[in-house]
CSV table of C-alpha atoms in Angstrom, one decimal:
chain,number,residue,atom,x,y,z
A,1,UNK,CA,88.5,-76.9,-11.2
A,2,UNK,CA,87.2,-80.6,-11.1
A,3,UNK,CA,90.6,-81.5,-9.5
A,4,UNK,CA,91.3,-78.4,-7.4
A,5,UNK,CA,88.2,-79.2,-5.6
A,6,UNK,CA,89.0,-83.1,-5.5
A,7,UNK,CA,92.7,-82.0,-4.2
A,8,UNK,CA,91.2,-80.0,-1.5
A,9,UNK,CA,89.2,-82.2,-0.3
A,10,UNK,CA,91.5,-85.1,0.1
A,11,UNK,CA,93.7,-82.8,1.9
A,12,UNK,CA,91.2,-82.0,4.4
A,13,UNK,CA,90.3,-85.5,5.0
A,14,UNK,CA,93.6,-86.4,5.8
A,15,UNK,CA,94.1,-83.7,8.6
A,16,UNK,CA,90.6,-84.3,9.7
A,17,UNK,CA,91.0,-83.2,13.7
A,18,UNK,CA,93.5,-80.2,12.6
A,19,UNK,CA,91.2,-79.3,10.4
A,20,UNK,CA,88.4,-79.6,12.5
A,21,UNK,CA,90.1,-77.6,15.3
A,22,UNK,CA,91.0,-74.6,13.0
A,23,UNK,CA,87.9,-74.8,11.5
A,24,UNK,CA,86.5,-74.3,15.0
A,25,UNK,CA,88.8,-71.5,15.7
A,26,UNK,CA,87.5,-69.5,12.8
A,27,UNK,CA,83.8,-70.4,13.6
A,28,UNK,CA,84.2,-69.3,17.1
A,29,UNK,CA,85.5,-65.8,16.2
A,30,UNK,CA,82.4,-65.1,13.8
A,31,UNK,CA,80.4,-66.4,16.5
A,32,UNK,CA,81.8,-64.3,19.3
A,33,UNK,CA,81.7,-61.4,17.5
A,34,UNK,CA,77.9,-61.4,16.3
A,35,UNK,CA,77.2,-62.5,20.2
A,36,UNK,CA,78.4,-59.3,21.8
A,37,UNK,CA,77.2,-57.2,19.1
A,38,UNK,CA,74.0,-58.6,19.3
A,39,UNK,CA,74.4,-58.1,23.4
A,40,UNK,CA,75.8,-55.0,23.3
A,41,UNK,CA,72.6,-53.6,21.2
A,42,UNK,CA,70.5,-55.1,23.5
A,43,UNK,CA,72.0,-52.9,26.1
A,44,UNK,CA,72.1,-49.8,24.1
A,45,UNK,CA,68.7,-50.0,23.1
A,46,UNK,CA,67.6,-50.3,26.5
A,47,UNK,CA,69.4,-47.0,27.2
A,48,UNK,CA,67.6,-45.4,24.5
A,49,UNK,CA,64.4,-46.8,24.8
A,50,UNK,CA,64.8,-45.1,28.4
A,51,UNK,CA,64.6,-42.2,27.0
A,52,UNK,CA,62.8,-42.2,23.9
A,53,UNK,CA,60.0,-40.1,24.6
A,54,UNK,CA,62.0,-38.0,27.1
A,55,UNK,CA,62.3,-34.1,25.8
A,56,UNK,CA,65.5,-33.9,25.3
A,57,UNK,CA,65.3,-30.4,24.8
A,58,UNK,CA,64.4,-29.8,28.5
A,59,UNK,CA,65.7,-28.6,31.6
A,60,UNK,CA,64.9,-29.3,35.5
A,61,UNK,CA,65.9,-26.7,37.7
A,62,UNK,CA,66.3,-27.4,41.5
A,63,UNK,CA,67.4,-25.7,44.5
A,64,UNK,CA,70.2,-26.1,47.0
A,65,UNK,CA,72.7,-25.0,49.2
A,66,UNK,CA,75.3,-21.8,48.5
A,67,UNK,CA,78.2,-23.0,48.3
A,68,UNK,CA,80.0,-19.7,48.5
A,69,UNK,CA,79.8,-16.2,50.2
A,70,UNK,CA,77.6,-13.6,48.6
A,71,UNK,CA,77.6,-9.9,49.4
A,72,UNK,CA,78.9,-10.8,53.1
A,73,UNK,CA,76.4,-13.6,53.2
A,74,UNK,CA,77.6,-17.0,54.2
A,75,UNK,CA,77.7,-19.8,52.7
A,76,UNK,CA,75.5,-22.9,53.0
A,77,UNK,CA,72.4,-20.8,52.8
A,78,UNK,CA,69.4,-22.7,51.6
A,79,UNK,CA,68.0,-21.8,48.2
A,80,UNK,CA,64.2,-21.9,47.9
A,81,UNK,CA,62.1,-21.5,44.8
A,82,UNK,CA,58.8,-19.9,43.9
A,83,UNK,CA,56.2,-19.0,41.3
A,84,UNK,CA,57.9,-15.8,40.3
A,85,UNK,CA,61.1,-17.5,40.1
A,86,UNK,CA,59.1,-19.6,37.0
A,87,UNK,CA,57.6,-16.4,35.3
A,88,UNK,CA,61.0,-14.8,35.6
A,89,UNK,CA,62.4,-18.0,33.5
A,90,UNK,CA,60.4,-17.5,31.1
A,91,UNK,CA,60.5,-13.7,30.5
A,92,UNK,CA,64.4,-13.3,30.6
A,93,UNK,CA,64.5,-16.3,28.7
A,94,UNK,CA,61.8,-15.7,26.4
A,95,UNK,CA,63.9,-16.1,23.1
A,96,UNK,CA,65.0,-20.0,24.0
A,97,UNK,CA,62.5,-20.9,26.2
A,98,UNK,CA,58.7,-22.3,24.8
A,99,UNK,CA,56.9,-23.9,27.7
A,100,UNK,CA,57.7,-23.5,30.8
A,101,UNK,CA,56.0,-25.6,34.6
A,102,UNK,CA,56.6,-26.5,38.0
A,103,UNK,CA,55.9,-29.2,40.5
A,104,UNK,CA,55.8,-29.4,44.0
A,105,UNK,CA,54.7,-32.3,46.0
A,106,UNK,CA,53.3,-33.8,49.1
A,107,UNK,CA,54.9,-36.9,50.3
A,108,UNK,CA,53.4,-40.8,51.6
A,109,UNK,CA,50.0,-39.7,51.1
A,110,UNK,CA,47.7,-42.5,51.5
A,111,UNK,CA,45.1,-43.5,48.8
A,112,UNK,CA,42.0,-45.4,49.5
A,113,UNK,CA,39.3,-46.7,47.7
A,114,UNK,CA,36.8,-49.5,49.6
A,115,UNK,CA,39.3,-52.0,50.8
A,116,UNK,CA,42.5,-51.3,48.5
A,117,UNK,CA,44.9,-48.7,49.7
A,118,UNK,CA,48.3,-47.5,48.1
A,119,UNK,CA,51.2,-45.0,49.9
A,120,UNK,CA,52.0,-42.4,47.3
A,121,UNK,CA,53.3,-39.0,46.2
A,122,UNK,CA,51.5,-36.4,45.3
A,123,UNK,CA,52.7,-33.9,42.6
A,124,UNK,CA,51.0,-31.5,41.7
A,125,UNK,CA,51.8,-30.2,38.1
A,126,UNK,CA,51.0,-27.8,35.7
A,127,UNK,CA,48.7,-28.7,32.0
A,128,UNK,CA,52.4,-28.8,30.0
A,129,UNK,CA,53.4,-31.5,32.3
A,130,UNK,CA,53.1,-34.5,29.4
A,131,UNK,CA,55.0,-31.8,27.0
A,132,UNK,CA,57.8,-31.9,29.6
A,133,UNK,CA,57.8,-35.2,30.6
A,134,UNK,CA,58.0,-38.9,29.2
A,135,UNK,CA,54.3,-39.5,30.2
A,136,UNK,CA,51.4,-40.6,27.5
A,137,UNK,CA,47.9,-40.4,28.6
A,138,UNK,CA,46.7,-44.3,28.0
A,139,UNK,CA,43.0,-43.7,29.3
A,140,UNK,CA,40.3,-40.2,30.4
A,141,UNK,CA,42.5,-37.1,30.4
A,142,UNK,CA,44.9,-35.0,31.5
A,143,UNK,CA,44.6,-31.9,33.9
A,144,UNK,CA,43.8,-28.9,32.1
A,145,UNK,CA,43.6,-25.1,32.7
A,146,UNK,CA,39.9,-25.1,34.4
A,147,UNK,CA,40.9,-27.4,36.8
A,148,UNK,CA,43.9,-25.2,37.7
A,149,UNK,CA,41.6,-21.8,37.7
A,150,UNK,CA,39.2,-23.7,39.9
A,151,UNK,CA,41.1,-25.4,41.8
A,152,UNK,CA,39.8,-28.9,41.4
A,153,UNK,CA,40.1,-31.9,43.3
A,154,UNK,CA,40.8,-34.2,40.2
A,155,UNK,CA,43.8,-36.7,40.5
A,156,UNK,CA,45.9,-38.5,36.9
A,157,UNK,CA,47.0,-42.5,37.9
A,158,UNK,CA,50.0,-44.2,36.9
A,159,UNK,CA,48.4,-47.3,35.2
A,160,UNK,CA,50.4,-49.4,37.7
A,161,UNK,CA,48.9,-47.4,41.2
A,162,UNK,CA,45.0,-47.9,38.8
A,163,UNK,CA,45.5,-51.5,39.2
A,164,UNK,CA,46.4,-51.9,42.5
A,165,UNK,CA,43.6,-49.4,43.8
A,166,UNK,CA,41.1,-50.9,41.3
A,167,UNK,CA,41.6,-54.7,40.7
A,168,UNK,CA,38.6,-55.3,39.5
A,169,UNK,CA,36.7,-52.2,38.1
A,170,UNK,CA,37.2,-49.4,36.0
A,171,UNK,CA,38.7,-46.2,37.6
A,172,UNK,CA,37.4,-43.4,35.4
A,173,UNK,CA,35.2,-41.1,37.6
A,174,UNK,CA,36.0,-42.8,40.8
A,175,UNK,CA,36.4,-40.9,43.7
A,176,UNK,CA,39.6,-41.6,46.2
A,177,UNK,CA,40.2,-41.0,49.4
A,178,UNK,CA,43.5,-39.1,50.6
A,179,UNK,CA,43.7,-38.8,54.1
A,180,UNK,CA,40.3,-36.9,54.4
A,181,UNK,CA,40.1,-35.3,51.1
A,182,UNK,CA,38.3,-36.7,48.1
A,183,UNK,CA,39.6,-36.9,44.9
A,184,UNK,CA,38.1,-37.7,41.4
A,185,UNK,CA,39.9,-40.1,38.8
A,186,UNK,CA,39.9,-38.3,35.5
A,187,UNK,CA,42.7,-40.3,33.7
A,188,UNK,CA,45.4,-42.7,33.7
A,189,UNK,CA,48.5,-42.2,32.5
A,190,UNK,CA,51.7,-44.2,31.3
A,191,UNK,CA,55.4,-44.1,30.9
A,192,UNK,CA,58.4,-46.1,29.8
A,193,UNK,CA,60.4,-46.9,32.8
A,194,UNK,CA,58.3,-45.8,36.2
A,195,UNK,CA,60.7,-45.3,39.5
A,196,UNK,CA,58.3,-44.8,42.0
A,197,UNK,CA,55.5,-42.8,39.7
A,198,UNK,CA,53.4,-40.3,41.2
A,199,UNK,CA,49.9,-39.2,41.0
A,200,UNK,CA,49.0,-36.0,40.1
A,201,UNK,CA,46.9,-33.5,41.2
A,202,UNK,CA,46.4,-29.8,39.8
A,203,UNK,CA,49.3,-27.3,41.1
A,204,UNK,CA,47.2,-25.3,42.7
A,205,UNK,CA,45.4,-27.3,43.8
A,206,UNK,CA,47.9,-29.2,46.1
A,207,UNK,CA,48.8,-25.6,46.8
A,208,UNK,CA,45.9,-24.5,48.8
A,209,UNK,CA,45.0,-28.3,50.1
A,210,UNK,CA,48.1,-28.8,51.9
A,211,UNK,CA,49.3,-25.4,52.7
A,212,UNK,CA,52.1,-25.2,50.4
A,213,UNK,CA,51.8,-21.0,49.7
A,214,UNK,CA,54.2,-19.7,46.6
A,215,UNK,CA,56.7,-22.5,47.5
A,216,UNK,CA,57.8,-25.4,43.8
A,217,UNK,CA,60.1,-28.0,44.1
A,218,UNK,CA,61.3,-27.4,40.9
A,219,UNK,CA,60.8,-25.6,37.5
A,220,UNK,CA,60.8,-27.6,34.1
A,221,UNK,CA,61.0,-25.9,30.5
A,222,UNK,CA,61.6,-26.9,26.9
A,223,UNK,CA,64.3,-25.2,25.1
A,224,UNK,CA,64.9,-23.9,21.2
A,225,UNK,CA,67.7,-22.5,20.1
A,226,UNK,CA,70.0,-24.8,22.0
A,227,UNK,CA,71.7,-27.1,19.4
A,228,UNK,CA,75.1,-28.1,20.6
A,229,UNK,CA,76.6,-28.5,23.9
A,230,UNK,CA,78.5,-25.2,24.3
A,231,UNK,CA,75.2,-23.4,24.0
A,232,UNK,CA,73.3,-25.4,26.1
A,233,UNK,CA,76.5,-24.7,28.5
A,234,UNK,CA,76.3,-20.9,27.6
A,235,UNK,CA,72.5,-20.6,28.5
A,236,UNK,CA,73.1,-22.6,32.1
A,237,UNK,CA,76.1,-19.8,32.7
A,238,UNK,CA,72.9,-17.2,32.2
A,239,UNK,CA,70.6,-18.6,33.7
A,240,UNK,CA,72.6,-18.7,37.1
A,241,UNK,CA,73.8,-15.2,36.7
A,242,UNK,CA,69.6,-14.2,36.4
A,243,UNK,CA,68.6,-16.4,39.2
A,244,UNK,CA,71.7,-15.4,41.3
A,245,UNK,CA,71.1,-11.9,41.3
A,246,UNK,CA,67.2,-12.7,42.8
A,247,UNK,CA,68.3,-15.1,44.9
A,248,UNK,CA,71.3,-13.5,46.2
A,249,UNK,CA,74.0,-16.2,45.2
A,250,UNK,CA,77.0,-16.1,43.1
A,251,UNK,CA,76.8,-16.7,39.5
A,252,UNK,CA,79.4,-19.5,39.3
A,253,UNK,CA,77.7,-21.4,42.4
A,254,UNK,CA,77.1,-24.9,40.9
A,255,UNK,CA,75.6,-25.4,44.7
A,256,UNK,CA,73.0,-23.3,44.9
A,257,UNK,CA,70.8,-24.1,41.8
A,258,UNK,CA,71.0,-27.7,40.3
A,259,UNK,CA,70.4,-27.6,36.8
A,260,UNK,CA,69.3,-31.3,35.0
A,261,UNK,CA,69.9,-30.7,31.2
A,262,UNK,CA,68.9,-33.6,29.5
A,263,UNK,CA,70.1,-32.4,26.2
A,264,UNK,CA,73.8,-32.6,27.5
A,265,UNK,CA,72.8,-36.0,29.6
A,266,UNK,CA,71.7,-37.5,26.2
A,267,UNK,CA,74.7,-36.4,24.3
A,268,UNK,CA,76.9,-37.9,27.3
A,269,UNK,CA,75.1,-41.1,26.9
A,270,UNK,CA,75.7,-41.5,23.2
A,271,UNK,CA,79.2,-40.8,23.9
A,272,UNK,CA,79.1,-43.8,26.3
A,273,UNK,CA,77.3,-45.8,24.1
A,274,UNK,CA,79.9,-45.2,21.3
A,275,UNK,CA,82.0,-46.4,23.8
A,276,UNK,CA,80.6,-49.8,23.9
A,277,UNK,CA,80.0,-49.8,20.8
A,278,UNK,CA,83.5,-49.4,20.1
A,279,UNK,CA,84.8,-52.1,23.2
A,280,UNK,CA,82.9,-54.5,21.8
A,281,UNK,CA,83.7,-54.3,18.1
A,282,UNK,CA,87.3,-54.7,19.8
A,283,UNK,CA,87.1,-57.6,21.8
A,284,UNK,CA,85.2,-59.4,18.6
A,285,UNK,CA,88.2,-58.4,16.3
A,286,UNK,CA,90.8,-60.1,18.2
A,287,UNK,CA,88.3,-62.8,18.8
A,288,UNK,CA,88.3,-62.5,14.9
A,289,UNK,CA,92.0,-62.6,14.9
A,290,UNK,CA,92.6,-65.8,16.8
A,291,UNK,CA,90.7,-67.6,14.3
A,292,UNK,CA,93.3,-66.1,10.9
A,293,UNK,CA,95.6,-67.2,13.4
A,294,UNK,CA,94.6,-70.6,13.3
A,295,UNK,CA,94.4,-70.2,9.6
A,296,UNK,CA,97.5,-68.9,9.1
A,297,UNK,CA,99.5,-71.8,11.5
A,298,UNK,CA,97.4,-74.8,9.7
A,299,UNK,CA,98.7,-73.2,6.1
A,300,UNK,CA,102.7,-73.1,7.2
A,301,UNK,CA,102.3,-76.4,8.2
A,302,UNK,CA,100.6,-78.0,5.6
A,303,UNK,CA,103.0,-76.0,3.5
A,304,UNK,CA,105.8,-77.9,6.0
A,305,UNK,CA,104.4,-81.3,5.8
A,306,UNK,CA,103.9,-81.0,1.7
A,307,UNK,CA,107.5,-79.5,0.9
A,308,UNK,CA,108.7,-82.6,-1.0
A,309,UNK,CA,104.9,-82.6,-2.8
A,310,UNK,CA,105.6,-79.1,-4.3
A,311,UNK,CA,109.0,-79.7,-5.1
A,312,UNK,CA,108.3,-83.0,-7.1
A,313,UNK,CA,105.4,-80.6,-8.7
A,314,UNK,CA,107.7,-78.3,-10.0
A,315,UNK,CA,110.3,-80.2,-10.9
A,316,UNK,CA,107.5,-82.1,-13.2
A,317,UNK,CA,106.6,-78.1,-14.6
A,318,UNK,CA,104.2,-77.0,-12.5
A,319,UNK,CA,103.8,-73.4,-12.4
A,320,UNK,CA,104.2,-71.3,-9.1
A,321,UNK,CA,101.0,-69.8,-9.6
A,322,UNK,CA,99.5,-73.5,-9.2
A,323,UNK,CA,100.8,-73.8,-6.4
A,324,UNK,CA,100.0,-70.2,-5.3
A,325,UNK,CA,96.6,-71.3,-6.0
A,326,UNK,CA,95.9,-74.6,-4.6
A,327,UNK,CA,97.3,-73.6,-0.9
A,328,UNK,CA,95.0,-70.4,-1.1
A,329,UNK,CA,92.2,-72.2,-1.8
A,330,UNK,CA,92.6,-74.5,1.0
A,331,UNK,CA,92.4,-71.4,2.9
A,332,UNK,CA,89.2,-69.8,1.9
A,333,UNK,CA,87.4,-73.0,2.3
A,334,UNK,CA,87.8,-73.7,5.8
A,335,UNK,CA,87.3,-70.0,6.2
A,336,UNK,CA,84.1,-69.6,3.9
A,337,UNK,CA,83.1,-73.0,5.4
A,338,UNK,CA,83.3,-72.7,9.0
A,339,UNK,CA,83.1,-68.8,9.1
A,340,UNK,CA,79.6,-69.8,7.6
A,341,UNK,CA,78.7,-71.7,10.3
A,342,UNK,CA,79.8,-69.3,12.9
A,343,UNK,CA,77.8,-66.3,11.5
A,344,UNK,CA,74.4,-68.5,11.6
A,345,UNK,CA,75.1,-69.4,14.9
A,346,UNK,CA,75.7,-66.0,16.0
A,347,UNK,CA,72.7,-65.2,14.5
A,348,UNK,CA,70.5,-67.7,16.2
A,349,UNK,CA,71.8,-67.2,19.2
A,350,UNK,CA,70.6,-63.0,19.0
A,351,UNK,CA,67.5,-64.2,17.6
A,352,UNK,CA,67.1,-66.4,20.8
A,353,UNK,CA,68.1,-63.6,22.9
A,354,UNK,CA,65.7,-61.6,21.7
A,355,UNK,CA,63.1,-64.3,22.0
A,356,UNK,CA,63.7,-64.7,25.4
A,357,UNK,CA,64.9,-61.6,26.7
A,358,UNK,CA,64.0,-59.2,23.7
A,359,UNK,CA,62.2,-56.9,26.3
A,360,UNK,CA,63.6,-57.5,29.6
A,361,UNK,CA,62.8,-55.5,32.7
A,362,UNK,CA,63.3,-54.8,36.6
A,363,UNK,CA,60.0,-54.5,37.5
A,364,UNK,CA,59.5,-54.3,41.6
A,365,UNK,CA,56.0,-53.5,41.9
A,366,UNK,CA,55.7,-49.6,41.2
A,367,UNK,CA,59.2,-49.5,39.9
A,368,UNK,CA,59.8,-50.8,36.5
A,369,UNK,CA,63.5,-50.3,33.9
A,370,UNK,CA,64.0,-51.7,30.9
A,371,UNK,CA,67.5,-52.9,30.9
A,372,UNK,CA,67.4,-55.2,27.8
A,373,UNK,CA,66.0,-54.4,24.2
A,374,UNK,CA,66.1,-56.1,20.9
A,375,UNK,CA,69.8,-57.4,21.0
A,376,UNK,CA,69.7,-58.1,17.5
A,377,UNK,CA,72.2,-57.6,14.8
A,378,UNK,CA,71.6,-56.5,11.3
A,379,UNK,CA,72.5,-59.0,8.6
A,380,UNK,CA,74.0,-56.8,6.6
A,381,UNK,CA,76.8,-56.7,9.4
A,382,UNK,CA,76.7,-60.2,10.0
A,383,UNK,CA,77.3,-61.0,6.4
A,384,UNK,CA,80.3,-58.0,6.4
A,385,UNK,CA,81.9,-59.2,9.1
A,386,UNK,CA,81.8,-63.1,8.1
A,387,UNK,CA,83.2,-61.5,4.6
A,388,UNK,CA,86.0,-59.6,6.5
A,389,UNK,CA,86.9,-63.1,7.9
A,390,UNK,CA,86.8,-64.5,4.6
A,391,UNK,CA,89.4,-62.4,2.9
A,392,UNK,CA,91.5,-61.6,6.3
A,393,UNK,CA,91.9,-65.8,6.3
A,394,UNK,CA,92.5,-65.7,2.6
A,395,UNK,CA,95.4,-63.3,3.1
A,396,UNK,CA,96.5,-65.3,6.0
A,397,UNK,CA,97.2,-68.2,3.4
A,398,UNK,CA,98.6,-66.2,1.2
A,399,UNK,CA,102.2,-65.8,3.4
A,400,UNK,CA,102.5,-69.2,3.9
A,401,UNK,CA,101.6,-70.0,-0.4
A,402,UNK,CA,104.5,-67.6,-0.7
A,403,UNK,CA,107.3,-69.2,0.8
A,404,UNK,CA,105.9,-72.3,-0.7
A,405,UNK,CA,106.1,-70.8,-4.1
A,406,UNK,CA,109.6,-69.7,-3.7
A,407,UNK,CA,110.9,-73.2,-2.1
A,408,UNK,CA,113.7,-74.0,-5.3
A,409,UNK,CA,112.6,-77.7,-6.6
A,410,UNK,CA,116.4,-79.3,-5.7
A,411,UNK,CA,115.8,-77.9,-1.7
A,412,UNK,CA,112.1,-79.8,-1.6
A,413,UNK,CA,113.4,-82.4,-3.0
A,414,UNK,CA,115.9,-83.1,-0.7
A,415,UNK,CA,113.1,-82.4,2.4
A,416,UNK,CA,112.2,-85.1,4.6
């Protein structure tokens, strides 16, 4: 073993550069690959974390335009909603549908308080609103049914809009001013990626303060029932049959009603993200496969350069399997060695990533996406995929120890 190691060695240090240079080869693969894994789950968990506390058994509804003639009307009718159209979702509908609420809202409304002043949306919204939506609660409360029986003039910040209106005090049981009407801070709310977030007053509330009658922008409810992707497409093809029939539109009008199923957009993003998933594993395996390239090249030429070597060697007895042996070897050292290297490279290169862009953001003021998370890689991969390498390189030695092996003594002798 003593020798074997002592052979090896001696071999390498007289092919230092090509060594060197394979050696790099193989490192670099490792490297690349554990790189745009580490990348590419970065972005992935971004996508995720986007939607993390999302209901994804939830639906949107929104109106539009007819895109069809109905019952000799024309098309390009505008579709509007209203409260009845939300108690009829959620009587036809009973058996899949638990909670269901609406929003409408009142555009650029200007909040004040002393000297600060902010140009906002108003939405008002019903109490299930943080069941349906990706909002936590970080401080006071949310709106609840006595506010919506009475009526109340409270109003629920987005922690970014709380700091801007109230640099330098506590908002809590504050009152605002909104263009002539005065509104009470009862809590503060929070969520993951804010594109221009709202505040939000009591539905009816907004209803009777600016004028807004029976009229909702649109109508939100959680599903059950709904497990795969042709029932969630089954329920969508009832749902605009019901809502066709009392809004006088045809039941296969994809214009008329738009219907936002997150359910089907989350199962459309993990298909994407298996995608890159899967583009990246293959860009790292031929990065991977340059490197047993290099392997494989360096072994069939030291196998070349050491023809008359082997033939002496088994002219003096030496067995094939010695030979076999000793080239092999070879091989799974510079692998092992420099594929090594390459892995903990890769590795602290992720960890750096995720250092110093572990949780990276767009954040624009009152618009905020997280577009880089944890780009990481799990060890356990790392050490996989540097094993992979490993035997891939020891097989690309093994070709080359072949014809070696099977070189007849008198031919290698006779080599220059």
């Amino acid at each position: 073993m003593i020798d074997l190691i002592q052979e090896i060695y001696g071999t390498i240090q007289r092919n230092k550069l090509r060594t060197v240079l394979t050696g790099f080869s193989v490192a670099w693969g490792i490297f690349m690959l554990i790189v745009l894994l580490g990348a590419g789950n970065g972005l992935i968990n971004a996508f995720e974390g986007q939607t993390r506390d999302m209901k994804m058994n939830s639906m949107k509804i929104y109106p539009g335009y007819t895109s069809k003639p109905y019952n000799g009307l024309n098309e390009g009718r505008s579709i509007s909603l209203d409260d009845t159209d939300r108690e009829l979702t959620a009587t036809a509908f009973s058996k899949n549908i638990i909670t269901t609420g609406a929003t409408i809202s009142k555009g650029s409304v200007y909040l004040n308080f002393e000297k600060e002043n902010v140009s906002i949306s108003l939405d008002g919204v019903f109490p299930s609103y943080p069941e349906l939506e990706a909002i936590k609660i970080k401080k006071g409360r949310f709106i609840n049914e006595r506010d919506m029986k009475e009526r109340r003039k409270v109003i629920v910040l987005h922690e970014k809009t709380a700091k801007q209106l109230f640099p330098k005090s506590q908002p809590l049981g504050k009152y605002l001013n909104a263009q002539g009407v005065s509104y009470q801070v009862v809590g503060i709310y929070t969520d993951q990626n804010s594109f221009s977030p709202s505040a939000l007053i009591p539905f009816t509330t907004l209803q009777v303060v600016y004028n807004k009658g029976d009229s909702i922008d649109n109508i939100t409810f959680t599903t059950r029932g709904l497990t795969s992707e042709a029932e969630n497409e089954l329920f969508e093809k009832d749902y605009r049959q019901v809502m066709g029939s009392k809004k006088m539109f045809a039941a296969d009008d994809d214009g008329a009603i738009w219907i936002w199923n997150r359910f089907t957009q989350y199962l459309q993003q993990q298909a994407a993200n298996q995608t890159l998933h899967i583009a990246i594993w293959v860009i790292g395996i031929f990065t991977l496969l340059s490197g047993i390239v290099g392997v494989s090249n360096i072994m069939l030429i030291t196998v070349r350069e050491r023809t008359h070597e082997f033939g002496i060697r088994k002219a003096l007895g030496a067995k094939p399997s010695s030979i076999l042996w000793l080239i092999i070897s070879e091989s799974v050292v510079i692998t092992t060695f420099f594929g090594y290297i390459g892995m903990v490279a890769g590795i602290a290169v992720t960890e750096y990533m995720n250092k110093v862009a572990g949780t990276q953001t767009m954040d624009a003021g009152l618009f905020s996406v997280t577009v880089f998370e944890n780009p990481t890689v799990d060890i356990h991969i790392a050490i996989q995929a540097t094993l992979t390498l490993i035997i891939a390189g020891t097989l690309a030695g093994l070709f080359p120890a072949r014809k070696a092996v099977r070189i007849r003594p008198i031919e290698a002798l006779r080599a220059d």
